[in-house]
PDB file of C-alpha atoms in Angstrom:
ATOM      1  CA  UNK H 265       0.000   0.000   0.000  1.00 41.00           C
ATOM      2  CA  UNK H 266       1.261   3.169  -1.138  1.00 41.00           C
ATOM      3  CA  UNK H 267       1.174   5.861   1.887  1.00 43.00           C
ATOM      4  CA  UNK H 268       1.112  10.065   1.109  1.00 44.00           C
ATOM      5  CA  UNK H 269       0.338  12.134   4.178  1.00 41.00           C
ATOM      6  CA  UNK H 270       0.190  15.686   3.713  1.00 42.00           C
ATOM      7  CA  UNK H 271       0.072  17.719   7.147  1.00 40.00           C
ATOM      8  CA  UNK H 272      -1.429  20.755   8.403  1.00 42.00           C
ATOM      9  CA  UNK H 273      -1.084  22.041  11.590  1.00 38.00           C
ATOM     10  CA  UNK H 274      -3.074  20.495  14.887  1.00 48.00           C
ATOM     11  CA  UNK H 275      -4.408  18.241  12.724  1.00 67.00           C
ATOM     12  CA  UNK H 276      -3.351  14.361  13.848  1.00 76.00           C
ATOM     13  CA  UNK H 277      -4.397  12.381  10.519  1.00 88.00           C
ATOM     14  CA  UNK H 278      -1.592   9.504  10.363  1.00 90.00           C
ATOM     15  CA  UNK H 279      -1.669   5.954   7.764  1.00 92.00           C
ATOM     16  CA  UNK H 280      -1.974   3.851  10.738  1.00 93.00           C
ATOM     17  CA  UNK H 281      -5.321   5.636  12.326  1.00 93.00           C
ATOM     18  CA  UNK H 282      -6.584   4.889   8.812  1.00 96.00           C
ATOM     19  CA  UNK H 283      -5.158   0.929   8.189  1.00 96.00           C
ATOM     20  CA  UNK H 284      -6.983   0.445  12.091  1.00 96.00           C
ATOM     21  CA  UNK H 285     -10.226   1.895  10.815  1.00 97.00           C
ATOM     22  CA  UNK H 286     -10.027   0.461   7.677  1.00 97.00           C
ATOM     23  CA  UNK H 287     -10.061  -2.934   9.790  1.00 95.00           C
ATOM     24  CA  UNK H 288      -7.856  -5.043   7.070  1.00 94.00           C
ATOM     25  CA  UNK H 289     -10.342  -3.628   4.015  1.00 96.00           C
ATOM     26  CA  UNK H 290      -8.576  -2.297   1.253  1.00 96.00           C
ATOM     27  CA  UNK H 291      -9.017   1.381   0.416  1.00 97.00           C
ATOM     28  CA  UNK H 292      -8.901   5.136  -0.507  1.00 98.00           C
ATOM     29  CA  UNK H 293      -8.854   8.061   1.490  1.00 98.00           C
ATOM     30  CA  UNK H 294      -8.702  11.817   0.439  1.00 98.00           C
ATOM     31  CA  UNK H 295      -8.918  14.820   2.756  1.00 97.00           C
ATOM     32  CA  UNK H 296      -8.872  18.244   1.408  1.00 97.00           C
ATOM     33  CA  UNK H 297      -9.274  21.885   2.614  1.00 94.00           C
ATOM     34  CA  UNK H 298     -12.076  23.876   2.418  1.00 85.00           C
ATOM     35  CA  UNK H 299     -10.197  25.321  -1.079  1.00 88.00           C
ATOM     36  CA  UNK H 300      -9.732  22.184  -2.309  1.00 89.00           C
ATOM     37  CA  UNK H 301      -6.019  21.364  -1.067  1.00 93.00           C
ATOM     38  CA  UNK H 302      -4.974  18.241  -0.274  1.00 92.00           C
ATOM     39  CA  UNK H 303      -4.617  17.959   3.325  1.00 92.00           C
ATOM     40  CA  UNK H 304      -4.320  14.278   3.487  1.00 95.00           C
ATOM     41  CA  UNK H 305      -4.309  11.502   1.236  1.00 96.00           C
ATOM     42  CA  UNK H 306      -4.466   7.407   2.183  1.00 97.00           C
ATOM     43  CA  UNK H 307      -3.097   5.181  -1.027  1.00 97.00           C
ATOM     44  CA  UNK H 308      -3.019   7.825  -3.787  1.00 97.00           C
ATOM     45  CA  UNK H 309      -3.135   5.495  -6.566  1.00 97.00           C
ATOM     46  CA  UNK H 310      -6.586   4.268  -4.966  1.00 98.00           C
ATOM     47  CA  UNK H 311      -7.905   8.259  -4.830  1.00 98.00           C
ATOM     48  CA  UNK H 312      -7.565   8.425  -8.466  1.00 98.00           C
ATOM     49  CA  UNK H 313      -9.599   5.164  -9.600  1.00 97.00           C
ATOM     50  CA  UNK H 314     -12.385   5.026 -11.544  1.00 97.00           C
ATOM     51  CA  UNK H 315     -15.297   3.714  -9.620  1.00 97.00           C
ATOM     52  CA  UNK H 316     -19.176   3.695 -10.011  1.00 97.00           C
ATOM     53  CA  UNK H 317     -20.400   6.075  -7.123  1.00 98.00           C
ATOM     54  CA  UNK H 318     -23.621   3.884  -6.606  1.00 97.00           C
ATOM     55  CA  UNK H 319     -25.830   6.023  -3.951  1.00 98.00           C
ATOM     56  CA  UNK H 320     -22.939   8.858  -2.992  1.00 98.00           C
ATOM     57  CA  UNK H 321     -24.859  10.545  -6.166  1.00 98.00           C
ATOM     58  CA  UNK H 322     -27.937  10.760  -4.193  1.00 98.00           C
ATOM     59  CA  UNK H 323     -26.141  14.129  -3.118  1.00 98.00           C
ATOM     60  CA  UNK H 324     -26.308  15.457  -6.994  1.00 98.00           C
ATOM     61  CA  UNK H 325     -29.369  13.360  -7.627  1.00 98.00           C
ATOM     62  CA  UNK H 326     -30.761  15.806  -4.464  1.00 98.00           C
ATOM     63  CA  UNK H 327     -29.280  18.858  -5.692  1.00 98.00           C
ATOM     64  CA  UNK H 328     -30.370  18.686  -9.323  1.00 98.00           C
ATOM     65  CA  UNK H 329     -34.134  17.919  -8.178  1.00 98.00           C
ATOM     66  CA  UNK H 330     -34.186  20.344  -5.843  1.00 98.00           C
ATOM     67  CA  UNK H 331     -32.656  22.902  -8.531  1.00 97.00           C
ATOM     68  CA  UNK H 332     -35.195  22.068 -11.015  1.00 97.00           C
ATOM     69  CA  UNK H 333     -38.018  22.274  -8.869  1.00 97.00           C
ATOM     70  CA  UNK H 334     -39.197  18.913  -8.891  1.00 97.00           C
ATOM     71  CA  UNK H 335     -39.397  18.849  -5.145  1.00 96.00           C
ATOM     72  CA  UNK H 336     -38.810  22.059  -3.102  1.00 93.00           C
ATOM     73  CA  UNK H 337     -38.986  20.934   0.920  1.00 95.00           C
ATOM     74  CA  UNK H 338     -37.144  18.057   2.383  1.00 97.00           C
ATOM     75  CA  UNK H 339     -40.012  17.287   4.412  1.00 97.00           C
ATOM     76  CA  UNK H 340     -42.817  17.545   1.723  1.00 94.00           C
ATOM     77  CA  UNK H 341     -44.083  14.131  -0.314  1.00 93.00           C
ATOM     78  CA  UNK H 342     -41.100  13.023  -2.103  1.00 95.00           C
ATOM     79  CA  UNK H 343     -42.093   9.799  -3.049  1.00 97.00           C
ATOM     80  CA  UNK H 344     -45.326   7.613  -2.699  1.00 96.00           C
ATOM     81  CA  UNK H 345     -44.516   3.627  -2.182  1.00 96.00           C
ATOM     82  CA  UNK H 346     -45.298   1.545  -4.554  1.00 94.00           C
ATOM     83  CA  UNK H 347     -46.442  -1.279  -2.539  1.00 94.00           C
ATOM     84  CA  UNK H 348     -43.657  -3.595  -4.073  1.00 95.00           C
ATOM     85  CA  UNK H 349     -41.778  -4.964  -0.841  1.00 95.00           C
ATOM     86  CA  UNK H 350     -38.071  -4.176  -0.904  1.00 94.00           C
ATOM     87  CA  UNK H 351     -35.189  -5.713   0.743  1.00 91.00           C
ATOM     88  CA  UNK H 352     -35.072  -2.791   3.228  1.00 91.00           C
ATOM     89  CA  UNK H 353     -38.048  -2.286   5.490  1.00 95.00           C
ATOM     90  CA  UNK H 354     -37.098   1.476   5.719  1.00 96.00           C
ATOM     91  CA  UNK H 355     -37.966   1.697   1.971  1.00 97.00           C
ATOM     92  CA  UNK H 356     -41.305  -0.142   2.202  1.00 97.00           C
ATOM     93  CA  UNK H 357     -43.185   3.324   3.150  1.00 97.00           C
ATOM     94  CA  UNK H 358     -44.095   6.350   1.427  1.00 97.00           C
ATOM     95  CA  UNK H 359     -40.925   8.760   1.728  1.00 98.00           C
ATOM     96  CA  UNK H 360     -39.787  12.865   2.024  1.00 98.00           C
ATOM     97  CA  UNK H 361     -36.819  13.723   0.856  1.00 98.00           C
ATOM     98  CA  UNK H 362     -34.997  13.685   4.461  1.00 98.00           C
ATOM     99  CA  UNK H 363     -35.909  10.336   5.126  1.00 98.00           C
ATOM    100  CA  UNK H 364     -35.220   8.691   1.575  1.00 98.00           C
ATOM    101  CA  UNK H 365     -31.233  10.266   1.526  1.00 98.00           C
ATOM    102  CA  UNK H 366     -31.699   8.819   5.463  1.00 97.00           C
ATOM    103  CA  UNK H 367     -32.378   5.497   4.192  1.00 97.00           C
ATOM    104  CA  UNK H 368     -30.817   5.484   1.075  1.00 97.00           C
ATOM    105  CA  UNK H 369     -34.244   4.332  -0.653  1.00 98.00           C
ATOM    106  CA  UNK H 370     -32.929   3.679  -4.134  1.00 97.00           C
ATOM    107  CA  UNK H 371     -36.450   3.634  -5.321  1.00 98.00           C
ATOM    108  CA  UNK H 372     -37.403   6.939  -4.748  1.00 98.00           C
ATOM    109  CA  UNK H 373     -33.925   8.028  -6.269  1.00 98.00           C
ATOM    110  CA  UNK H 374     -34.373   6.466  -9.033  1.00 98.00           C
ATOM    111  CA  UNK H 375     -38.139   8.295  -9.622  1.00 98.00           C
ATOM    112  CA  UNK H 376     -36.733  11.124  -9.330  1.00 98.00           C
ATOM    113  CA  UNK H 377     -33.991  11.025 -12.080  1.00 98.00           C
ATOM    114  CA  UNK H 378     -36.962  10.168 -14.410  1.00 98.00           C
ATOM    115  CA  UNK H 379     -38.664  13.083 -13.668  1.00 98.00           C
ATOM    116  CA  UNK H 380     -35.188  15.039 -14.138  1.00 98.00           C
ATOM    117  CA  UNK H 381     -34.878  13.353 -17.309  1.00 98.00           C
ATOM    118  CA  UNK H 382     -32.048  12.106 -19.388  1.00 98.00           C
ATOM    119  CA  UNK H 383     -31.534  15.848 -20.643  1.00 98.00           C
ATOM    120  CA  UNK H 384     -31.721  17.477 -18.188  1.00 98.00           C
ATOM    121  CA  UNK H 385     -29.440  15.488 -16.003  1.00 98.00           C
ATOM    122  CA  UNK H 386     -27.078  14.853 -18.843  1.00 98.00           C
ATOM    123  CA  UNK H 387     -26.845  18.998 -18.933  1.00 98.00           C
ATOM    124  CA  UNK H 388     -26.113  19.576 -15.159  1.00 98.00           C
ATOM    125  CA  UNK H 389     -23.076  16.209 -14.850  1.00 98.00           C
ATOM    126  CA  UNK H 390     -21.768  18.293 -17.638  1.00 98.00           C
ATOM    127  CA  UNK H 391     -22.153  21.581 -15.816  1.00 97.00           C
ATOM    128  CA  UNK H 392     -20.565  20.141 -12.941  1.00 98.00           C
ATOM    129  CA  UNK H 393     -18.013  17.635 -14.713  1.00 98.00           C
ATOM    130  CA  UNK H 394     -18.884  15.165 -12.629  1.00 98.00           C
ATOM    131  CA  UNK H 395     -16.961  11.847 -13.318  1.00 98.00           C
ATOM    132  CA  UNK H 396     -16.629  10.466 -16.766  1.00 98.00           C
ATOM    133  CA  UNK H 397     -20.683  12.169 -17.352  1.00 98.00           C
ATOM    134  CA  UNK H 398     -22.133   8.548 -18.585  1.00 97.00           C
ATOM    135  CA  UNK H 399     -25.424   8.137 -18.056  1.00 97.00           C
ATOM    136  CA  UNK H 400     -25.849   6.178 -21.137  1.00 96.00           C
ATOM    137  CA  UNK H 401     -27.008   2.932 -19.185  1.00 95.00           C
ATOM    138  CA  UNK H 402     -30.386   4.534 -18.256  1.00 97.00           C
ATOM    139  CA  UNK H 403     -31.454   7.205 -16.863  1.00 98.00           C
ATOM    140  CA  UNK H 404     -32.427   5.316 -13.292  1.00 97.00           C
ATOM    141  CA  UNK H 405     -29.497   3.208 -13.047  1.00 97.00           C
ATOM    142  CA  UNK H 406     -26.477   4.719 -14.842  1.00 97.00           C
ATOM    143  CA  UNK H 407     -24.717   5.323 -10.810  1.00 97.00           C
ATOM    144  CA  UNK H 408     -25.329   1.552  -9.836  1.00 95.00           C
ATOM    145  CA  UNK H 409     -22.569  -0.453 -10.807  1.00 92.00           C
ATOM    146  CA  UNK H 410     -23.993  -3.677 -12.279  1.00 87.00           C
ATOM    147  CA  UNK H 411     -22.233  -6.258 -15.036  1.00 83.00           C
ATOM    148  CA  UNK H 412     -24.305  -5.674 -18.024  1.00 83.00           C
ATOM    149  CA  UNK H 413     -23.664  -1.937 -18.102  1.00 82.00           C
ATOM    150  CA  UNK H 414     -21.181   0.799 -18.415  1.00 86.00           C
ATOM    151  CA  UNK H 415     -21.641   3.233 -15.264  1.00 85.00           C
ATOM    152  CA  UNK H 416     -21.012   6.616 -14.688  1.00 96.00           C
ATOM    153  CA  UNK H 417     -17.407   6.466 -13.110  1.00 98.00           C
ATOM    154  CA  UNK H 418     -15.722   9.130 -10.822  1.00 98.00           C
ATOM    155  CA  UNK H 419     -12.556   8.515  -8.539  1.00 98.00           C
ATOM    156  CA  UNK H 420     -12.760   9.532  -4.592  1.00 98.00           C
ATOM    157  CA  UNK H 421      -9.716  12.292  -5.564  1.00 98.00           C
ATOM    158  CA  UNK H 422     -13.205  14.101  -7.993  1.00 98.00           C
ATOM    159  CA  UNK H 423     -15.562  13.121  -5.476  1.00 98.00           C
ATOM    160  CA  UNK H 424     -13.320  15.240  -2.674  1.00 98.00           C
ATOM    161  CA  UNK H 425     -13.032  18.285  -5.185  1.00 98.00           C
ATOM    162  CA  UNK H 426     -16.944  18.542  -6.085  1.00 98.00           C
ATOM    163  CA  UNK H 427     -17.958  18.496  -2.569  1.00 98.00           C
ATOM    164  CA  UNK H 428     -14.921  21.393  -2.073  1.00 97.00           C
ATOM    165  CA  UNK H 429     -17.206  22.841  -4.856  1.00 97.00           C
ATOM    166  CA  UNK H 430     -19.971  22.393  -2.993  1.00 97.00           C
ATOM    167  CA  UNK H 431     -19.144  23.911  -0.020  1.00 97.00           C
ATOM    168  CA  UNK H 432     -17.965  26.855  -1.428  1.00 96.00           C
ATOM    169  CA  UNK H 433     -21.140  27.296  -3.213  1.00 96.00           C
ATOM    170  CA  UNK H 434     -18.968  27.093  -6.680  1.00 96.00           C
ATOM    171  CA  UNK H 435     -22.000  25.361  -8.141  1.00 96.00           C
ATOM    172  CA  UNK H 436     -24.857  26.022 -10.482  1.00 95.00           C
ATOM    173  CA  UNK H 437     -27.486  25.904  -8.053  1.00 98.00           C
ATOM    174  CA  UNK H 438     -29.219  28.360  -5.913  1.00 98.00           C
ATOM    175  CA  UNK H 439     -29.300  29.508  -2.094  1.00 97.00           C
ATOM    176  CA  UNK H 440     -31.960  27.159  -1.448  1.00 97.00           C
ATOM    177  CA  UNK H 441     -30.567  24.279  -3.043  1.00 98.00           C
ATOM    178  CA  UNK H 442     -27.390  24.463  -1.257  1.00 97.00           C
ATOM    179  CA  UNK H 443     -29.750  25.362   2.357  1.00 97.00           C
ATOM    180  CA  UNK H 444     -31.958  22.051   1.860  1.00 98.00           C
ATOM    181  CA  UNK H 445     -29.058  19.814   0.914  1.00 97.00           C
ATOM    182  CA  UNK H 446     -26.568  21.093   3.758  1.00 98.00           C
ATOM    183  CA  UNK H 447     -29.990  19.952   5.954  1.00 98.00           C
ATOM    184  CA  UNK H 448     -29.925  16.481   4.507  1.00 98.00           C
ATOM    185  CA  UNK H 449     -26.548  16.092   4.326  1.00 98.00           C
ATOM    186  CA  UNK H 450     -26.196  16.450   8.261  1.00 98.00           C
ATOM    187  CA  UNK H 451     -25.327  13.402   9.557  1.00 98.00           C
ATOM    188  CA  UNK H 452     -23.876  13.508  13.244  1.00 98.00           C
ATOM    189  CA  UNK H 453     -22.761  16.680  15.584  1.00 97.00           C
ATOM    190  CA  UNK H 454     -20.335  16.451  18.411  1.00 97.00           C
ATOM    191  CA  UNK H 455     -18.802  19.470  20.647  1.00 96.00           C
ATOM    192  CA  UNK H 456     -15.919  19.516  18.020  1.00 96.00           C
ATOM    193  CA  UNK H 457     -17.419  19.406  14.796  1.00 97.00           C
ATOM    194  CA  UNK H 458     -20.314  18.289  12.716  1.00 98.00           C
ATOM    195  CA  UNK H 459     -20.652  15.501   9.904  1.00 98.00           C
ATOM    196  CA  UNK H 460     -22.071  15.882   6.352  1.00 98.00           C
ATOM    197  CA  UNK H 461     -22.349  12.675   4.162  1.00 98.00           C
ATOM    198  CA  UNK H 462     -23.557   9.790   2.265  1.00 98.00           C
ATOM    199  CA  UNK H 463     -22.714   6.292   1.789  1.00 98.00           C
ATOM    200  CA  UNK H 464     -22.993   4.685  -1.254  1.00 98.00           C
ATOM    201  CA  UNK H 465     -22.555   0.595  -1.577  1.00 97.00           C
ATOM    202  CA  UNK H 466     -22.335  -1.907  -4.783  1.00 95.00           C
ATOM    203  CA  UNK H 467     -21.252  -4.918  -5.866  1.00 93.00           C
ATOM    204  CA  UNK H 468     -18.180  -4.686  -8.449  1.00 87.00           C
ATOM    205  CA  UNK H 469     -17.102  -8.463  -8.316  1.00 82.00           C
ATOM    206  CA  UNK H 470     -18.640 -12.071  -7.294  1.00 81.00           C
ATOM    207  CA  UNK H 471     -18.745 -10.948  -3.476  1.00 84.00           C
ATOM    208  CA  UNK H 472     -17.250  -8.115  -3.273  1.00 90.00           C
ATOM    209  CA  UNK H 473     -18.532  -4.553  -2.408  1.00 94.00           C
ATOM    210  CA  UNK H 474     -17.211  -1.109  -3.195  1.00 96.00           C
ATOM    211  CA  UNK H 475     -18.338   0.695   0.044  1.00 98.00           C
ATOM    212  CA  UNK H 476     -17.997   4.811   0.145  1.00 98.00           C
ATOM    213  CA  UNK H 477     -18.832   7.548   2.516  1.00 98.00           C
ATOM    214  CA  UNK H 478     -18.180  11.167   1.046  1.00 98.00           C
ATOM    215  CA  UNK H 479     -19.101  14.635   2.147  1.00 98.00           C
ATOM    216  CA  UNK H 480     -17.308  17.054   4.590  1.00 98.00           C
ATOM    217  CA  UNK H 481     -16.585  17.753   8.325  1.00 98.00           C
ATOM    218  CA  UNK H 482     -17.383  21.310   9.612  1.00 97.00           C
ATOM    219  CA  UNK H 483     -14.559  22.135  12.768  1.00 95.00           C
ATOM    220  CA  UNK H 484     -13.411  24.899  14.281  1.00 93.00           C
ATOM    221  CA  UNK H 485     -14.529  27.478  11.633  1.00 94.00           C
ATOM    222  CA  UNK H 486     -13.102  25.147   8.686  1.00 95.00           C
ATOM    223  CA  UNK H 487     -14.368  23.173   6.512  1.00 97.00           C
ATOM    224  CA  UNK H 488     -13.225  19.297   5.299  1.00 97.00           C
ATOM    225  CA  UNK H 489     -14.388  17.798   2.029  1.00 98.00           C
ATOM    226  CA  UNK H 490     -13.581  13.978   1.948  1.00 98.00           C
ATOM    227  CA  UNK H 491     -13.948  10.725   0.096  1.00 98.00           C
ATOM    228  CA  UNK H 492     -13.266   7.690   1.275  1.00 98.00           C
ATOM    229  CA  UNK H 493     -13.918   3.962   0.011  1.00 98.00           C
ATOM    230  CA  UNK H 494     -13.530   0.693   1.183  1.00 98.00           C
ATOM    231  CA  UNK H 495     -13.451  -2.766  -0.635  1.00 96.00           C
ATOM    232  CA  UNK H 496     -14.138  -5.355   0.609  1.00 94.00           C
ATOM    233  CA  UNK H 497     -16.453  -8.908   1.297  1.00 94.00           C
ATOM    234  CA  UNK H 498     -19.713  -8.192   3.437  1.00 92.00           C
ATOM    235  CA  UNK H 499     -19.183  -4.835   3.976  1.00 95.00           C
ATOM    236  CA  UNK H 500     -21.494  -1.914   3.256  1.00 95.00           C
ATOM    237  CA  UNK H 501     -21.107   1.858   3.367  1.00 97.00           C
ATOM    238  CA  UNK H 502     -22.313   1.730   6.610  1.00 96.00           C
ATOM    239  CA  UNK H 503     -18.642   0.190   7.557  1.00 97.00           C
ATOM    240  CA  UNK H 504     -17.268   3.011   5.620  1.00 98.00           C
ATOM    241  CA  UNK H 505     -18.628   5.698   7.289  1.00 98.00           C
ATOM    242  CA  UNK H 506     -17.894   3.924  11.006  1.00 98.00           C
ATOM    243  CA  UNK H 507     -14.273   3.917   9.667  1.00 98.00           C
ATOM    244  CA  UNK H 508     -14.258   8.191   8.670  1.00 98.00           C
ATOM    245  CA  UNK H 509     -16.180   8.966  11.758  1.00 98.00           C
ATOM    246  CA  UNK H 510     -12.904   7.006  13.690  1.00 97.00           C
ATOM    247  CA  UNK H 511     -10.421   9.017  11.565  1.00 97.00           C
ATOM    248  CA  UNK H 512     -11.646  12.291  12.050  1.00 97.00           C
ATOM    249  CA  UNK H 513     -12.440  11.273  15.374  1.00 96.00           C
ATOM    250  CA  UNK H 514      -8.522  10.140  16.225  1.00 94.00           C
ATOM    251  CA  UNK H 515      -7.970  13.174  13.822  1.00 94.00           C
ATOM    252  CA  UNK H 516      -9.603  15.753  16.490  1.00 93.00           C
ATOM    253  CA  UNK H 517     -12.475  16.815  14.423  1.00 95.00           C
ATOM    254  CA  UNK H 518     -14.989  15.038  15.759  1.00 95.00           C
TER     255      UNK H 518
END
């Protein structure tokens, strides 16, 4: 494993906090500052792969609904179930916004990139350069890694940069857009710092799962876009996001 740490002051991120969390997974981890600079990288070649970024796009997925309108508060009726029973009990009810990024309810995701529409998403990955902009699969699946298609594909290094993007409200979307998405995008708050993410999880081989968590970590006035994935056998990105929230823990910003 190829090690790059990059170190700014009173910050405590080292490899072997990582290789602990990472509990004998393989993986990726990038760090940057609010201004996109790299603050702290975990196996570089692995923070530059191409990678499907199953439900992470829920964040852009969120944002370009939101920006076009097709649903306004993250508490209004965002999706009605369809009575089809899921895997996931949480997705077996009608859902709001909040509680389908919550739950990760790839249903309801995927109803609202048909409403968005294969233009109109097409234009805003382009906007945005996100990843290699392939939607080409279908418009409710191209971010779902799967082995009959061709994904859209974006490496954790890109992932890091949008949401530095993102924070710095260098996108195309409005006040309110970044407001409801910063809301839905909270994930934990602790006397040092607060938590903004989502996991994403798919299967890229027989067995084994490409796990991510990405978002940022508000602290002390700054702010921390980060990507991280895991690979592994029976893991989800459940296990990915246990292993950031130890890293920025041991890191002191959590």
């Amino acid at each position: 494993m190829i090690i790059a740490f990059l170190a700014l002051a009173l910050l405590t991120f080292s490899p072997q906090s990582v290789e602990t969390a990472f509990n004998g997974n393989k993986g990726a981890l990038v760090v940057l500052g609010a201004s996109g600079e790299k603050v702290f990288l975990y196996n570089p070649k692995g923070c530059e792969e191409l990678l499907p970024p199953c439900s992470t796009f829920k964040i852009w997925n969120s944002a370009i609904g939101l920006e076009e309108g097709i649903v306004s508060d993250p508490d209004a009726a965002f999706w009605k179930w369809d009575g089809e029973k899921r895997w996931l009990a949480a997705w077996n009810k009608d859902q709001t916004m909040r509680s389908a990024f919550a739950a990760s309810c790839v249903p309801a995701y995927q109803a609202l990139a048909r409403k968005t529409g294969a233009e109109r998403m097409a234009k805003y990955l382009h906007k945005i350069s996100y990843g290699n902009e392939n939607i080409s699969s279908g418009i409710d699946v191209f971010w779902l890694p799967a082995p009959d298609r061709k994904p859209l594909l974006i490496s954790p290094m890109h992932q890091a940069k949008l949401i530095a993007q993102l924070v710095n409200r260098q996108m195309p979307f409005s006040p309110h857009t970044f407001a409801v998405l910063k809301d839905v995008m909270k994930a934990r708050q602790t006397e040092r710092g607060i938590l903004y993410g989502k996991t994403g999880t798919g299967e890229i081989e027989l067995g084994v799962n490409i796990c991510w968590y990405v978002g940022y970590v508000e602290s002390a006035g700054k702010a921390y876009p980060f990507a991280c994935v895991l690979k592994g056998k029976g893991i989800t990105g459940l296990d990915t996001r246990t292993a950031v929230e130890k890293i920025f823990t041991q890191a002191g910003l959590l």
